[in-house]
């Protein structure tokens, strides 16, 4: 039986490498820290990386595949995070697996997770083919991750079309790898350009931040240690907004002070 | 057009790329969303012009049939400047109904 209150959130992007898995890891930790029982389901089992970003790569024994085949119990397959016991990882499968899980399998696993978690975050594979459709089957709502680049926005648009046709909603947007300086100089799509084109509400805005790479090197998401880096704060805010807190999203290209920034804004004013 | 665009133009510089990106995206997404490839759109454009030109004389150089997108809704927009109405209306063309769906 599925607990009605469990939130099943698909994290997807279409294009690879825009930050889906990083968002899933950071959001999972942040939600767990805020007291929500959270499961992260790695639905990308051909190229799974969520374990690595969470620092759990050496602790995976079973996957959802074994749970479905009843060769192990769900508790055995769930990998609990040591520092943040509210968070558990479940890999959907392993790369040696010959067959894809089917959408029905994903629904079964989701229902099992619903009995013991408040949030189930599903890390979707890149693309819009079978693997993505499987991941989508277990979701009720979605977070689309994109960067302010034409290819990422185009792919996000395709994914949004699919989510709409499957009735997944609400769909919210996280804009990743924002460079305020480039935006202020009009050499990067503006925040409003992306939200207008995709017609989605903005759940979060994450600045390009070198600390993200440092944290993935260590397998310790930025949200884990109360890290005060810009990206860490942004991920924590995404979690708080998901929980219903009203925190305004600040457009960094409009926040910049000083003469150069003011001049930049003057240059952007429409004159006709 | 922004102040920066004007200055760029005066100095003969390339305009800022964000605006180019936005325009290119809007165009490509209109096609993606409608599943119409440029070739099909061209064919449709030709046929629409053909039907309309049975009734009125159109300025073919100025005329334009494009896809435009706003808020995830894609519209087919036909902008066909009419030179003058034709005096002899063709007899009972079944495609005539097509004309009512077009607006600018």
Short mmCIF file of C-alpha atoms in Angstrom, two decimals:
data_model
loop_
_atom_site.label_atom_id
_atom_site.label_comp_id
_atom_site.label_asym_id
_atom_site.label_seq_id
_atom_site.Cartn_x
_atom_site.Cartn_y
_atom_site.Cartn_z
CA UNK A 1 0.00 0.00 0.00
CA UNK A 2 1.22 3.45 -0.88
CA UNK A 3 1.10 6.04 1.85
CA UNK A 4 -0.85 8.91 0.38
CA UNK A 5 1.49 11.47 1.87
CA UNK A 6 4.68 10.17 0.29
CA UNK A 7 5.99 12.47 -2.40
CA UNK A 8 7.47 10.76 -5.45
CA UNK A 9 9.63 13.27 -7.26
CA UNK A 10 11.35 12.57 -10.55
CA UNK A 11 14.56 14.51 -11.13
CA UNK A 12 15.20 14.73 -14.85
CA UNK A 13 16.72 16.89 -17.57
CA UNK A 14 16.81 15.19 -20.93
CA UNK A 15 20.39 16.26 -21.56
CA UNK A 16 23.16 14.55 -19.62
CA UNK A 17 25.68 16.35 -17.46
CA UNK A 18 23.51 19.26 -16.38
CA UNK A 19 23.44 18.26 -12.72
CA UNK A 20 20.57 15.82 -12.12
CA UNK A 21 22.52 13.46 -9.92
CA UNK A 22 24.24 16.26 -8.01
CA UNK A 23 20.82 17.79 -7.30
CA UNK A 24 19.39 14.43 -6.22
CA UNK A 25 22.26 13.80 -3.81
CA UNK A 26 22.21 17.29 -2.30
CA UNK A 27 18.44 17.47 -2.11
CA UNK A 28 18.27 14.02 -0.51
CA UNK A 29 20.74 15.00 2.20
CA UNK A 30 19.09 18.39 2.76
CA UNK A 31 15.61 16.88 3.13
CA UNK A 32 16.95 14.22 5.50
CA UNK A 33 18.65 16.90 7.60
CA UNK A 34 15.34 18.74 7.80
CA UNK A 35 13.87 15.61 9.36
CA UNK A 36 12.13 14.07 6.35
CA UNK A 37 12.59 10.34 5.81
CA UNK A 38 14.02 10.31 2.31
CA UNK A 39 14.87 7.59 -0.19
CA UNK A 40 16.90 8.30 -3.31
CA UNK A 41 16.28 5.83 -6.09
CA UNK A 42 18.95 5.64 -8.77
CA UNK A 43 16.93 4.81 -11.85
CA UNK A 44 19.97 5.21 -14.09
CA UNK A 45 21.41 1.77 -13.62
CA UNK A 46 23.36 1.57 -16.83
CA UNK A 47 25.54 4.48 -15.74
CA UNK A 48 24.76 4.85 -12.08
CA UNK A 49 26.59 7.52 -10.11
CA UNK A 50 24.36 8.51 -7.25
CA UNK A 51 26.22 6.08 -4.97
CA UNK A 52 29.49 7.80 -5.79
CA UNK A 53 28.21 11.32 -5.10
CA UNK A 54 26.79 10.19 -1.76
CA UNK A 55 29.97 8.32 -0.82
CA UNK A 56 28.08 5.01 -0.64
CA UNK A 57 29.72 3.21 -3.56
CA UNK A 58 31.35 0.54 -1.39
CA UNK A 59 28.23 -0.36 0.51
CA UNK A 60 25.91 -1.54 -2.23
CA UNK A 61 25.15 -5.23 -2.03
CA UNK A 62 21.68 -5.61 -3.47
CA UNK A 63 19.52 -3.58 -5.83
CA UNK A 64 15.80 -3.16 -6.49
CA UNK A 65 16.15 -6.03 -8.94
CA UNK A 66 16.89 -8.49 -6.13
CA UNK A 67 14.08 -7.06 -4.03
CA UNK A 68 11.62 -7.63 -6.87
CA UNK A 69 12.94 -11.15 -7.43
CA UNK A 70 12.47 -11.69 -3.68
CA UNK A 71 16.05 -12.82 -3.21
CA UNK A 72 16.40 -10.17 -0.53
CA UNK A 73 14.21 -7.94 1.60
CA UNK A 74 13.86 -4.22 0.95
CA UNK A 75 15.75 -3.35 4.18
CA UNK A 76 18.72 -5.33 2.95
CA UNK A 77 18.90 -3.44 -0.33
CA UNK A 78 18.50 0.03 1.20
CA UNK A 79 21.86 1.64 1.88
CA UNK A 80 21.52 3.93 4.87
CA UNK A 81 23.71 7.05 4.99
CA UNK A 82 25.96 6.92 8.06
CA UNK A 83 25.94 10.61 8.97
CA UNK A 84 22.38 11.20 7.90
CA UNK A 85 20.35 8.11 8.84
CA UNK A 86 17.12 9.65 7.51
CA UNK A 87 18.52 9.08 4.03
CA UNK A 88 18.72 5.77 2.20
CA UNK A 89 19.88 4.91 -1.30
CA UNK A 90 18.34 2.24 -3.45
CA UNK A 91 19.99 1.46 -6.78
CA UNK A 92 17.44 0.26 -9.33
CA UNK A 93 19.84 -2.26 -10.79
CA UNK A 94 23.43 -2.85 -11.68
CA UNK A 95 25.20 -2.32 -14.98
CA UNK A 96 25.63 -6.08 -15.53
CA UNK A 97 21.90 -6.56 -15.70
CA UNK A 98 20.72 -7.76 -19.04
CA UNK A 99 17.15 -6.65 -18.91
CA UNK A 100 15.65 -3.30 -18.15
CA UNK A 101 13.16 -3.05 -15.38
CA UNK A 102 9.67 -2.44 -16.65
CA UNK A 103 7.45 0.49 -15.65
CA UNK A 104 5.38 -1.89 -13.51
CA UNK A 105 8.49 -2.93 -11.58
CA UNK A 106 9.27 0.70 -10.86
CA UNK A 107 5.73 1.23 -9.58
CA UNK A 108 6.06 -1.79 -7.28
CA UNK A 109 9.34 -0.57 -5.83
CA UNK A 110 7.92 2.93 -5.40
CA UNK A 111 4.95 1.53 -3.49
CA UNK A 112 7.27 -0.41 -1.17
CA UNK A 113 9.36 2.69 -0.50
CA UNK A 114 6.20 4.69 0.17
CA UNK A 115 5.55 2.63 3.31
CA UNK A 116 8.61 3.94 5.06
CA UNK A 117 9.60 7.24 3.48
CA UNK A 118 8.19 10.76 3.24
CA UNK A 119 10.11 11.53 0.04
CA UNK A 120 11.19 9.27 -2.80
CA UNK A 121 13.56 11.09 -5.14
CA UNK A 122 14.01 9.30 -8.44
CA UNK A 123 17.21 10.13 -10.33
CA UNK A 124 16.27 9.67 -14.00
CA UNK A 125 18.74 8.68 -16.70
CA UNK A 126 19.53 11.17 -19.45
CA UNK A 127 17.55 10.80 -22.67
CA UNK A 128 13.86 10.29 -23.29
CA UNK A 129 13.87 6.59 -24.12
CA UNK A 130 12.98 3.44 -22.19
CA UNK A 131 15.10 4.14 -19.13
CA UNK A 132 13.56 7.55 -18.69
CA UNK A 133 10.04 6.24 -19.21
CA UNK A 134 10.62 3.61 -16.53
CA UNK A 135 11.81 6.21 -14.09
CA UNK A 136 8.82 8.40 -14.91
CA UNK A 137 6.39 5.55 -14.18
CA UNK A 138 7.15 5.75 -10.46
CA UNK A 139 6.80 9.53 -10.22
CA UNK A 140 3.90 11.81 -9.33
CA UNK A 141 5.71 15.13 -9.62
CA UNK A 142 8.93 16.26 -11.23
CA UNK A 143 11.86 18.61 -10.99
CA UNK A 144 13.41 19.47 -14.34
CA UNK A 145 17.06 20.51 -14.14
CA UNK A 146 18.55 22.64 -16.87
CA UNK A 147 21.39 25.07 -17.48
CA UNK A 148 21.06 28.37 -19.35
CA UNK A 149 22.32 26.82 -22.59
CA UNK A 150 20.34 26.25 -25.78
CA UNK A 151 20.89 22.49 -25.96
CA UNK A 152 19.96 21.89 -22.31
CA UNK A 153 16.83 24.05 -22.58
CA UNK A 154 15.76 22.34 -25.78
CA UNK A 155 16.13 18.88 -24.23
CA UNK A 156 14.34 20.02 -21.08
CA UNK A 157 11.46 21.11 -23.29
CA UNK A 158 11.14 17.63 -24.79
CA UNK A 159 11.09 16.08 -21.33
CA UNK A 160 8.45 18.54 -20.13
CA UNK A 161 6.30 17.54 -23.12
CA UNK A 162 6.53 13.88 -22.07
CA UNK A 163 5.82 14.66 -18.41
CA UNK A 164 2.76 16.69 -19.44
CA UNK A 165 1.42 13.88 -21.57
CA UNK A 166 1.81 11.43 -18.68
CA UNK A 167 0.02 13.77 -16.28
CA UNK A 168 3.03 14.21 -13.98
CA UNK A 169 2.53 17.42 -12.00
CA UNK A 170 3.53 19.76 -10.58
CA UNK A 171 6.65 20.17 -12.68
CA UNK A 172 9.14 22.66 -11.30
CA UNK A 173 12.40 24.01 -12.63
CA UNK A 174 15.90 24.17 -11.17
CA UNK A 175 18.25 26.35 -13.15
CA UNK A 176 21.78 25.10 -12.63
CA UNK A 177 25.26 26.49 -13.29
CA UNK A 178 24.20 30.10 -13.55
CA UNK A 179 27.00 32.61 -14.14
CA UNK A 180 25.72 35.99 -12.93
CA UNK A 181 28.45 37.96 -14.67
CA UNK A 182 27.70 36.45 -18.08
CA UNK A 183 23.98 36.97 -17.51
CA UNK A 184 24.53 40.60 -16.59
CA UNK A 185 26.55 41.02 -19.81
CA UNK A 186 23.76 39.36 -21.79
CA UNK A 187 26.07 36.60 -22.92
CA UNK A 188 23.95 33.94 -21.19
CA UNK A 189 20.21 33.32 -21.40
CA UNK A 190 18.48 35.29 -18.65
CA UNK A 191 16.61 33.51 -15.86
CA UNK A 192 13.34 34.92 -17.19
CA UNK A 193 14.19 33.74 -20.74
CA UNK A 194 14.42 30.15 -19.52
CA UNK A 195 11.35 30.25 -17.29
CA UNK A 196 9.32 31.96 -20.04
CA UNK A 197 10.35 29.50 -22.72
CA UNK A 198 9.75 26.42 -20.58
CA UNK A 199 6.73 27.94 -18.80
CA UNK A 200 7.62 26.37 -15.45
CA UNK A 201 7.78 27.84 -11.96
CA UNK A 202 11.33 28.27 -10.67
CA UNK A 203 12.04 26.05 -7.67
CA UNK A 204 15.68 26.97 -7.41
CA UNK A 205 18.63 28.69 -8.95
CA UNK A 206 22.14 27.31 -8.45
CA UNK A 207 25.26 29.28 -9.26
CA UNK A 208 28.23 27.74 -11.01
CA UNK A 209 30.38 26.73 -8.04
CA UNK A 210 33.75 24.97 -7.92
CA UNK A 211 32.85 23.54 -4.53
CA UNK A 212 30.48 21.16 -6.30
CA UNK A 213 33.46 19.39 -7.86
CA UNK A 214 35.32 19.34 -4.56
CA UNK A 215 32.32 17.77 -2.85
CA UNK A 216 31.90 15.09 -5.50
CA UNK A 217 35.61 14.27 -5.19
CA UNK A 218 34.99 13.53 -1.53
CA UNK A 219 31.61 11.86 -1.89
CA UNK A 220 30.15 14.37 0.56
CA UNK A 221 27.32 16.50 -0.84
CA UNK A 222 27.56 20.21 -0.07
CA UNK A 223 24.39 20.11 2.02
CA UNK A 224 25.87 17.49 4.37
CA UNK A 225 28.13 19.66 6.51
CA UNK A 226 26.18 22.87 6.51
CA UNK A 227 28.53 24.03 3.80
CA UNK A 228 27.99 27.70 3.18
CA UNK A 229 29.08 27.72 -0.47
CA UNK A 230 26.61 29.35 -2.89
CA UNK A 231 25.57 26.03 -4.44
CA UNK A 232 25.17 24.36 -1.04
CA UNK A 233 22.88 27.14 0.12
CA UNK A 234 20.89 26.97 -3.10
CA UNK A 235 20.32 23.20 -2.73
CA UNK A 236 19.22 23.65 0.88
CA UNK A 237 16.76 26.32 -0.26
CA UNK A 238 15.36 23.98 -2.90
CA UNK A 239 14.66 21.44 -0.14
CA UNK A 240 13.00 24.04 2.05
CA UNK A 241 10.80 25.26 -0.80
CA UNK A 242 9.78 21.66 -1.52
CA UNK A 243 8.72 21.41 2.13
CA UNK A 244 6.45 24.40 1.60
CA UNK A 245 8.57 27.23 2.97
CA UNK A 246 8.31 30.46 1.04
CA UNK A 247 11.80 31.59 0.17
CA UNK A 248 12.11 33.98 -2.76
CA UNK A 249 14.41 32.95 -5.60
CA UNK A 250 16.90 35.73 -6.17
CA UNK A 251 18.10 36.49 -9.68
CA UNK A 252 21.84 37.05 -9.13
CA UNK A 253 22.34 39.04 -12.32
CA UNK A 254 19.92 41.63 -10.94
CA UNK A 255 21.48 41.62 -7.48
CA UNK A 256 24.91 42.79 -8.48
CA UNK A 257 25.90 46.21 -7.17
CA UNK A 258 28.47 48.70 -8.31
CA UNK A 259 28.91 50.91 -11.31
CA UNK A 260 29.59 48.16 -13.84
CA UNK A 261 26.43 46.28 -12.87
CA UNK A 262 24.37 49.45 -12.99
CA UNK A 263 25.78 50.29 -16.39
CA UNK A 264 25.00 46.74 -17.51
CA UNK A 265 21.38 47.13 -16.46
CA UNK A 266 21.15 50.48 -18.22
CA UNK A 267 22.37 48.82 -21.40
CA UNK A 268 19.61 46.23 -21.10
CA UNK A 269 16.76 48.70 -20.90
CA UNK A 270 14.52 48.44 -23.89
CA UNK A 271 14.36 51.68 -25.79
CA UNK A 272 12.06 50.60 -28.61
CA UNK B 1 15.89 46.67 -29.00
CA UNK B 2 18.06 47.63 -26.08
CA UNK B 3 20.59 50.40 -25.67
CA UNK B 4 23.35 47.85 -25.99
CA UNK B 5 21.96 46.58 -29.28
CA UNK B 6 22.00 50.11 -30.68
CA UNK B 7 25.59 50.71 -29.60
CA UNK B 8 26.64 47.33 -30.97
CA UNK B 9 25.04 48.19 -34.27
CA UNK B 10 26.70 51.59 -34.46
CA UNK B 11 30.09 50.05 -33.74
CA UNK B 12 29.46 47.17 -36.13
CA UNK B 13 29.91 44.65 -33.29
CA UNK B 14 28.14 41.34 -32.94
CA UNK B 15 25.07 41.71 -30.71
CA UNK B 16 25.10 40.02 -27.28
CA UNK B 17 24.60 36.29 -27.70
CA UNK B 18 21.84 35.80 -25.12
CA UNK B 19 19.26 37.36 -27.41
CA UNK B 20 20.43 35.25 -30.36
CA UNK B 21 20.17 32.17 -28.15
CA UNK B 22 16.63 33.05 -27.13
CA UNK B 23 15.47 33.63 -30.69
CA UNK B 24 17.06 30.44 -31.99
CA UNK B 25 15.53 28.47 -29.14
CA UNK B 26 12.06 29.85 -29.70
CA UNK B 27 12.20 28.89 -33.33
CA UNK B 28 13.56 25.40 -32.81
CA UNK B 29 11.10 24.70 -29.99
CA UNK B 30 8.15 25.78 -32.09
CA UNK B 31 9.18 23.10 -34.57
CA UNK B 32 9.98 20.50 -31.89
CA UNK B 33 6.64 20.98 -30.18
CA UNK B 34 4.54 20.86 -33.31
CA UNK B 35 6.50 17.96 -34.78
CA UNK B 36 6.53 19.78 -38.10
CA UNK B 37 9.81 19.72 -39.94
CA UNK B 38 10.78 22.72 -42.07
CA UNK B 39 10.03 20.78 -45.25
CA UNK B 40 6.45 20.00 -44.20
CA UNK B 41 6.00 23.59 -43.11
CA UNK B 42 7.17 24.78 -46.53
CA UNK B 43 4.71 22.46 -48.23
CA UNK B 44 1.87 23.63 -46.01
CA UNK B 45 2.88 27.22 -46.67
CA UNK B 46 2.74 26.66 -50.44
CA UNK B 47 -0.68 25.04 -50.26
CA UNK B 48 -2.11 27.73 -48.01
CA UNK B 49 -0.85 30.45 -50.36
CA UNK B 50 -2.31 28.57 -53.27
CA UNK B 51 -5.77 28.39 -51.72
CA UNK B 52 -5.75 32.00 -50.56
CA UNK B 53 -4.51 33.27 -53.90
CA UNK B 54 -7.58 31.79 -55.57
CA UNK B 55 -9.61 34.48 -53.85
CA UNK B 56 -7.30 37.41 -53.46
CA UNK B 57 -4.07 38.61 -54.98
CA UNK B 58 -1.36 38.17 -52.39
CA UNK B 59 1.98 39.87 -52.14
CA UNK B 60 4.14 36.72 -52.26
CA UNK B 61 7.33 38.50 -51.27
CA UNK B 62 5.86 39.97 -48.12
CA UNK B 63 3.71 36.98 -47.18
CA UNK B 64 4.81 34.74 -44.36
CA UNK B 65 3.53 31.58 -42.68
CA UNK B 66 5.37 30.78 -39.45
CA UNK B 67 5.07 28.93 -36.19
CA UNK B 68 5.12 31.01 -33.04
CA UNK B 69 5.18 29.79 -29.49
CA UNK B 70 4.07 31.36 -26.28
CA UNK B 71 3.44 29.67 -22.95
CA UNK B 72 3.88 26.21 -24.47
CA UNK B 73 1.14 26.87 -27.01
CA UNK B 74 2.23 26.85 -30.62
CA UNK B 75 0.26 28.82 -33.19
CA UNK B 76 0.43 28.82 -36.96
CA UNK B 77 0.56 32.45 -37.96
CA UNK B 78 -0.14 33.53 -41.53
CA UNK B 79 0.60 37.08 -42.47
CA UNK B 80 -0.54 37.59 -46.06
CA UNK B 81 -0.72 41.15 -47.37
CA UNK B 82 -3.54 41.37 -49.90
CA UNK B 83 -2.98 43.43 -53.03
CA UNK B 84 -6.60 43.32 -54.14
CA UNK B 85 -9.55 40.99 -54.27
CA UNK B 86 -10.01 38.92 -57.38
CA UNK B 87 -13.02 39.83 -59.42
CA UNK B 88 -13.97 36.33 -60.40
CA UNK B 89 -14.41 34.07 -57.39
CA UNK B 90 -13.76 30.42 -58.26
CA UNK B 91 -16.79 28.19 -58.21
CA UNK B 92 -17.36 26.01 -55.13
CA UNK B 93 -13.83 25.07 -54.14
CA UNK B 94 -14.13 22.51 -51.34
CA UNK B 95 -10.91 23.72 -49.70
CA UNK B 96 -12.51 27.09 -49.12
CA UNK B 97 -13.19 26.11 -45.50
CA UNK B 98 -9.44 26.17 -44.92
CA UNK B 99 -9.38 29.91 -45.19
CA UNK B 100 -11.41 30.52 -42.05
CA UNK B 101 -8.77 28.99 -39.79
CA UNK B 102 -6.18 31.52 -40.76
CA UNK B 103 -5.61 34.73 -38.95
CA UNK B 104 -2.62 36.81 -38.13
#
